[in-house]
Every structure is written in C-alpha cells, then in structure tokens.
Amino acid sequence: MATSKREAELKQRIDPGKVPRHIAIIMDGNGRWAVEKGLPRQEGHRQGVETVRDTVRCANDLGIGILTLFAFSTENWQRPAWEVNYLMSLPEKYFQSELPELIRNNVRVRLIGDKARLPGKVRKAVEDGSEATKNNTGMILNFALNYGGRSEILRAVNDLLSDAAAGNVKGRIDENKFSAYLYTAGLPDPDLLIRTGAEKRISNFLLWQLAYAELWFSNVYWPDFSRLHLIEAVHDYQMRKRRFGKL
Ligand code: V0D
C-alpha cells in the first residue's frame, strides 16, 4: 500500500530513540464497522485480522519492543454462538497466513489470559504459534485472549497465597514481587494504551499494568485503523513525554 504524505511527514518527526517500549491496544469496533456498511459482523472481524497484520508490521518497523493486543474479553462470551464460533476460528487462520512472516521478522508470540478456559482449537493454535516463535528475539506480540484484569489480579493473589503457604514467600510483598505473578511477568508495563472504536473505557484490560500509561482514544473502528493512526499515536505520545520532561 502507498505511504501517504502525512504518514511520511509524521514518521520523520518520530524520534526513533524514544518510541514507547510497550504499546497495548484494545481493538474495538469490528461489529459496528460491518453493520454500518451493511455487511455481516464477521466481515468486520475478518477485516480486523488484516488490521492486526498491518499493525504488527508497523509496530515492528517502528522498533516497538512489545505489542499487546486485546482480541477478546471474557465478557464477549455473551455474544451469539455463531459469532463466538467464528471468532474462535481466527487464531488458527491468523497463524496459517501470518506465521512465516512472523518468523521472518523475528517476532515472538505469547498469550496472556486464562488459557485453561479457551476452546481446544484456540489453545492449540496459540500454543503452536508460541512454540514456533519461542526462540525469536525481536518484538514480543502478546495476544490477550479470555483475559480479564481483575481475574488476573485475583489469580496472582491466589498463586501468591499458595507460595506463601508452602513457605516460599519471604518478607513483605512489594510492587515488583507482585508483578512477577501477573501474565506480563518480566515485561515492562505499557507506556501507551490505544483504544479504537470510540469508547473511552479501560474495560478490565491490564488494570495493574496501565497505572502510568498514556491513553490514546480513537473514533476509528478497528478495521479502519491504519499505519498512519499508529504513527499518529506514537507521535502524540512523544509530544506528551517531551512536555512532561520540560516541567
Ligand atoms: C476479532 C480484532 C487475531 C479483534 C481482530 C479469538 C476481534 C480480529 C487473533 C489472534 C480476533 C488471537 C490469538 C493469536 C493469534 C491471533 C484474534 C480473536 C479475535 C479472538 F495467537 N485477531 N483476532 N483472536 N479478531
């Protein structure tokens, strides 16, 4: 796809030494995108996967260290069965088409979320994708599937209680020790959260980890989110950091 003039301009103004280390994205608006175009909702999800591909490429090009994508929340199980079924076919389709390029680009795929309660074929697809990329040393691509922030924190608390009961916890718990029990153990917190689809909420995403993140909300539906928007968000992030630095 041709690079727009605006994209080239903005890209020049990005300081490659100060890109966010970790970007998290809530990919919202697929269904509404489709309905407003008179298309079936699954067409929105299909297009959403294309956007995932472009976003991963662009984040990798920009030198982003970690990209965390929120693809499905526990609340989404309330959707009609046919839509859930379709969504559950996406991880497998995604890896069928994207795995060679992910490997070529040295991207490492990981899952954050309650793996145990994912349908078998989804778990297998993600595990195969993680396995195939586990030795890659470039960008980390986290897919948040069946993820909820409060349940992540409670899971951490319960794991911590088990370790304590076994006598394996010494001293008091501080933020660092607690973070080691989260799905994102070992990773820096997101510097920037992007949410598409015109809603201005966190929706139970990365509650602990987003404590200090810059927030960037877009009215664009996820299928229409493009490289330009990602570059705009990164540029805006850098402007905020620069102003903050001057205080
Ligand atoms: C629909 C927009 C990629 C959000 C993108 C099962 C909603 C398209 C994945 C994916 C979904 C997940 C895990 C993985 C690799 C790819 C995906 C779901 C929905 C929910 F390891 N897109 N995508 N998963 N949509």
mmCIF file with all atom_site columns, N, CA, C and O in Angstrom, residues 111-135:
data_model
loop_
_atom_site.group_PDB
_atom_site.id
_atom_site.type_symbol
_atom_site.label_atom_id
_atom_site.label_alt_id
_atom_site.label_comp_id
_atom_site.label_asym_id
_atom_site.label_entity_id
_atom_site.label_seq_id
_atom_site.pdbx_PDB_ins_code
_atom_site.Cartn_x
_atom_site.Cartn_y
_atom_site.Cartn_z
_atom_site.occupancy
_atom_site.B_iso_or_equiv
_atom_site.pdbx_formal_charge
_atom_site.auth_seq_id
_atom_site.auth_comp_id
_atom_site.auth_asym_id
_atom_site.auth_atom_id
_atom_site.pdbx_PDB_model_num
ATOM 1   N N  . LEU A 1 111 ? 0.721   -15.616 24.751 1.00 0.00 ? 111 LEU A N  1
ATOM 2   C CA . LEU A 1 111 ? -0.673  -15.438 25.132 1.00 0.00 ? 111 LEU A CA 1
ATOM 3   C C  . LEU A 1 111 ? -0.751  -14.896 26.547 1.00 0.00 ? 111 LEU A C  1
ATOM 4   O O  . LEU A 1 111 ? -0.018  -15.343 27.420 1.00 0.00 ? 111 LEU A O  1
ATOM 5   N N  . ILE A 1 112 ? -1.607  -13.899 26.764 1.00 0.00 ? 112 ILE A N  1
ATOM 6   C CA . ILE A 1 112 ? -1.938  -13.553 28.134 1.00 0.00 ? 112 ILE A CA 1
ATOM 7   C C  . ILE A 1 112 ? -3.436  -13.752 28.308 1.00 0.00 ? 112 ILE A C  1
ATOM 8   O O  . ILE A 1 112 ? -4.230  -13.398 27.445 1.00 0.00 ? 112 ILE A O  1
ATOM 9   N N  . GLY A 1 113 ? -3.815  -14.398 29.393 1.00 0.00 ? 113 GLY A N  1
ATOM 10  C CA . GLY A 1 113 ? -5.227  -14.692 29.628 1.00 0.00 ? 113 GLY A CA 1
ATOM 11  C C  . GLY A 1 113 ? -5.379  -16.086 30.188 1.00 0.00 ? 113 GLY A C  1
ATOM 12  O O  . GLY A 1 113 ? -4.399  -16.796 30.385 1.00 0.00 ? 113 GLY A O  1
ATOM 13  N N  . ASP A 1 114 ? -6.624  -16.444 30.442 1.00 0.00 ? 114 ASP A N  1
ATOM 14  C CA . ASP A 1 114 ? -6.939  -17.732 31.067 1.00 0.00 ? 114 ASP A CA 1
ATOM 15  C C  . ASP A 1 114 ? -6.950  -18.821 29.998 1.00 0.00 ? 114 ASP A C  1
ATOM 16  O O  . ASP A 1 114 ? -7.978  -19.107 29.395 1.00 0.00 ? 114 ASP A O  1
ATOM 17  N N  . LYS A 1 115 ? -5.784  -19.402 29.774 1.00 0.00 ? 115 LYS A N  1
ATOM 18  C CA . LYS A 1 115 ? -5.607  -20.414 28.734 1.00 0.00 ? 115 LYS A CA 1
ATOM 19  C C  . LYS A 1 115 ? -6.497  -21.625 28.974 1.00 0.00 ? 115 LYS A C  1
ATOM 20  O O  . LYS A 1 115 ? -7.036  -22.198 28.048 1.00 0.00 ? 115 LYS A O  1
ATOM 21  N N  . ALA A 1 116 ? -6.615  -22.000 30.265 1.00 0.00 ? 116 ALA A N  1
ATOM 22  C CA . ALA A 1 116 ? -7.312  -23.243 30.615 1.00 0.00 ? 116 ALA A CA 1
ATOM 23  C C  . ALA A 1 116 ? -8.755  -23.229 30.116 1.00 0.00 ? 116 ALA A C  1
ATOM 24  O O  . ALA A 1 116 ? -9.318  -24.268 29.791 1.00 0.00 ? 116 ALA A O  1
ATOM 25  N N  . ARG A 1 117 ? -9.376  -22.042 30.054 1.00 0.00 ? 117 ARG A N  1
ATOM 26  C CA . ARG A 1 117 ? -10.774 -21.985 29.684 1.00 0.00 ? 117 ARG A CA 1
ATOM 27  C C  . ARG A 1 117 ? -10.999 -21.563 28.230 1.00 0.00 ? 117 ARG A C  1
ATOM 28  O O  . ARG A 1 117 ? -12.090 -21.139 27.860 1.00 0.00 ? 117 ARG A O  1
ATOM 29  N N  . LEU A 1 118 ? -9.960  -21.722 27.412 1.00 0.00 ? 118 LEU A N  1
ATOM 30  C CA . LEU A 1 118 ? -10.131 -21.469 25.975 1.00 0.00 ? 118 LEU A CA 1
ATOM 31  C C  . LEU A 1 118 ? -10.542 -22.761 25.281 1.00 0.00 ? 118 LEU A C  1
ATOM 32  O O  . LEU A 1 118 ? -10.112 -23.839 25.677 1.00 0.00 ? 118 LEU A O  1
ATOM 33  N N  . PRO A 1 119 ? -11.355 -22.667 24.219 1.00 0.00 ? 119 PRO A N  1
ATOM 34  C CA . PRO A 1 119 ? -11.664 -23.870 23.440 1.00 0.00 ? 119 PRO A CA 1
ATOM 35  C C  . PRO A 1 119 ? -10.372 -24.519 22.929 1.00 0.00 ? 119 PRO A C  1
ATOM 36  O O  . PRO A 1 119 ? -9.398  -23.820 22.611 1.00 0.00 ? 119 PRO A O  1
ATOM 37  N N  . GLY A 1 120 ? -10.375 -25.844 22.857 1.00 0.00 ? 120 GLY A N  1
ATOM 38  C CA . GLY A 1 120 ? -9.184  -26.609 22.494 1.00 0.00 ? 120 GLY A CA 1
ATOM 39  C C  . GLY A 1 120 ? -8.471  -26.129 21.247 1.00 0.00 ? 120 GLY A C  1
ATOM 40  O O  . GLY A 1 120 ? -7.250  -25.973 21.239 1.00 0.00 ? 120 GLY A O  1
ATOM 41  N N  . LYS A 1 121 ? -9.238  -25.852 20.190 1.00 0.00 ? 121 LYS A N  1
ATOM 42  C CA . LYS A 1 121 ? -8.565  -25.491 18.923 1.00 0.00 ? 121 LYS A CA 1
ATOM 43  C C  . LYS A 1 121 ? -7.897  -24.119 19.020 1.00 0.00 ? 121 LYS A C  1
ATOM 44  O O  . LYS A 1 121 ? -6.878  -23.880 18.369 1.00 0.00 ? 121 LYS A O  1
ATOM 45  N N  . VAL A 1 122 ? -8.460  -23.234 19.853 1.00 0.00 ? 122 VAL A N  1
ATOM 46  C CA . VAL A 1 122 ? -7.838  -21.913 20.030 1.00 0.00 ? 122 VAL A CA 1
ATOM 47  C C  . VAL A 1 122 ? -6.542  -22.074 20.812 1.00 0.00 ? 122 VAL A C  1
ATOM 48  O O  . VAL A 1 122 ? -5.499  -21.534 20.430 1.00 0.00 ? 122 VAL A O  1
ATOM 49  N N  . ARG A 1 123 ? -6.641  -22.860 21.903 1.00 0.00 ? 123 ARG A N  1
ATOM 50  C CA . ARG A 1 123 ? -5.445  -23.068 22.724 1.00 0.00 ? 123 ARG A CA 1
ATOM 51  C C  . ARG A 1 123 ? -4.339  -23.699 21.897 1.00 0.00 ? 123 ARG A C  1
ATOM 52  O O  . ARG A 1 123 ? -3.182  -23.288 21.962 1.00 0.00 ? 123 ARG A O  1
ATOM 53  N N  . LYS A 1 124 ? -4.712  -24.677 21.081 1.00 0.00 ? 124 LYS A N  1
ATOM 54  C CA . LYS A 1 124 ? -3.709  -25.363 20.261 1.00 0.00 ? 124 LYS A CA 1
ATOM 55  C C  . LYS A 1 124 ? -3.069  -24.388 19.270 1.00 0.00 ? 124 LYS A C  1
ATOM 56  O O  . LYS A 1 124 ? -1.850  -24.370 19.117 1.00 0.00 ? 124 LYS A O  1
ATOM 57  N N  . ALA A 1 125 ? -3.903  -23.579 18.620 1.00 0.00 ? 125 ALA A N  1
ATOM 58  C CA . ALA A 1 125 ? -3.371  -22.620 17.641 1.00 0.00 ? 125 ALA A CA 1
ATOM 59  C C  . ALA A 1 125 ? -2.364  -21.681 18.314 1.00 0.00 ? 125 ALA A C  1
ATOM 60  O O  . ALA A 1 125 ? -1.265  -21.447 17.801 1.00 0.00 ? 125 ALA A O  1
ATOM 61  N N  . VAL A 1 126 ? -2.747  -21.150 19.481 1.00 0.00 ? 126 VAL A N  1
ATOM 62  C CA . VAL A 1 126 ? -1.873  -20.189 20.156 1.00 0.00 ? 126 VAL A CA 1
ATOM 63  C C  . VAL A 1 126 ? -0.614  -20.875 20.673 1.00 0.00 ? 126 VAL A C  1
ATOM 64  O O  . VAL A 1 126 ? 0.485   -20.335 20.569 1.00 0.00 ? 126 VAL A O  1
ATOM 65  N N  . GLU A 1 127 ? -0.779  -22.087 21.215 1.00 0.00 ? 127 GLU A N  1
ATOM 66  C CA . GLU A 1 127 ? 0.399   -22.802 21.721 1.00 0.00 ? 127 GLU A CA 1
ATOM 67  C C  . GLU A 1 127 ? 1.357   -23.144 20.585 1.00 0.00 ? 127 GLU A C  1
ATOM 68  O O  . GLU A 1 127 ? 2.573   -23.005 20.727 1.00 0.00 ? 127 GLU A O  1
ATOM 69  N N  . ASP A 1 128 ? 0.803   -23.572 19.449 1.00 0.00 ? 128 ASP A N  1
ATOM 70  C CA . ASP A 1 128 ? 1.655   -23.870 18.287 1.00 0.00 ? 128 ASP A CA 1
ATOM 71  C C  . ASP A 1 128 ? 2.369   -22.604 17.814 1.00 0.00 ? 128 ASP A C  1
ATOM 72  O O  . ASP A 1 128 ? 3.559   -22.643 17.486 1.00 0.00 ? 128 ASP A O  1
ATOM 73  N N  . GLY A 1 129 ? 1.639   -21.491 17.784 1.00 0.00 ? 129 GLY A N  1
ATOM 74  C CA . GLY A 1 129 ? 2.232   -20.219 17.355 1.00 0.00 ? 129 GLY A CA 1
ATOM 75  C C  . GLY A 1 129 ? 3.322   -19.761 18.309 1.00 0.00 ? 129 GLY A C  1
ATOM 76  O O  . GLY A 1 129 ? 4.371   -19.264 17.885 1.00 0.00 ? 129 GLY A O  1
ATOM 77  N N  . SER A 1 130 ? 3.076   -19.930 19.620 1.00 0.00 ? 130 SER A N  1
ATOM 78  C CA . SER A 1 130 ? 4.079   -19.535 20.617 1.00 0.00 ? 130 SER A CA 1
ATOM 79  C C  . SER A 1 130 ? 5.305   -20.424 20.495 1.00 0.00 ? 130 SER A C  1
ATOM 80  O O  . SER A 1 130 ? 6.445   -19.942 20.532 1.00 0.00 ? 130 SER A O  1
ATOM 81  N N  . GLU A 1 131 ? 5.050   -21.715 20.345 1.00 0.00 ? 131 GLU A N  1
ATOM 82  C CA . GLU A 1 131 ? 6.140   -22.696 20.239 1.00 0.00 ? 131 GLU A CA 1
ATOM 83  C C  . GLU A 1 131 ? 7.016   -22.388 19.009 1.00 0.00 ? 131 GLU A C  1
ATOM 84  O O  . GLU A 1 131 ? 8.240   -22.377 19.098 1.00 0.00 ? 131 GLU A O  1
ATOM 85  N N  . ALA A 1 132 ? 6.352   -22.094 17.889 1.00 0.00 ? 132 ALA A N  1
ATOM 86  C CA . ALA A 1 132 ? 7.090   -21.868 16.631 1.00 0.00 ? 132 ALA A CA 1
ATOM 87  C C  . ALA A 1 132 ? 7.933   -20.593 16.670 1.00 0.00 ? 132 ALA A C  1
ATOM 88  O O  . ALA A 1 132 ? 8.850   -20.427 15.864 1.00 0.00 ? 132 ALA A O  1
ATOM 89  N N  . THR A 1 133 ? 7.616   -19.699 17.602 1.00 0.00 ? 133 THR A N  1
ATOM 90  C CA . THR A 1 133 ? 8.320   -18.404 17.632 1.00 0.00 ? 133 THR A CA 1
ATOM 91  C C  . THR A 1 133 ? 9.101   -18.198 18.930 1.00 0.00 ? 133 THR A C  1
ATOM 92  O O  . THR A 1 133 ? 9.610   -17.109 19.183 1.00 0.00 ? 133 THR A O  1
ATOM 93  N N  . LYS A 1 134 ? 9.185   -19.243 19.757 1.00 0.00 ? 134 LYS A N  1
ATOM 94  C CA . LYS A 1 134 ? 9.710   -19.044 21.123 1.00 0.00 ? 134 LYS A CA 1
ATOM 95  C C  . LYS A 1 134 ? 11.178  -18.631 21.161 1.00 0.00 ? 134 LYS A C  1
ATOM 96  O O  . LYS A 1 134 ? 11.624  -18.030 22.132 1.00 0.00 ? 134 LYS A O  1
ATOM 97  N N  . ASN A 1 135 ? 11.925  -18.961 20.106 1.00 0.00 ? 135 ASN A N  1
ATOM 98  C CA . ASN A 1 135 ? 13.342  -18.581 20.121 1.00 0.00 ? 135 ASN A CA 1
ATOM 99  C C  . ASN A 1 135 ? 13.599  -17.243 19.438 1.00 0.00 ? 135 ASN A C  1
ATOM 100 O O  . ASN A 1 135 ? 14.751  -16.804 19.337 1.00 0.00 ? 135 ASN A O  1
#
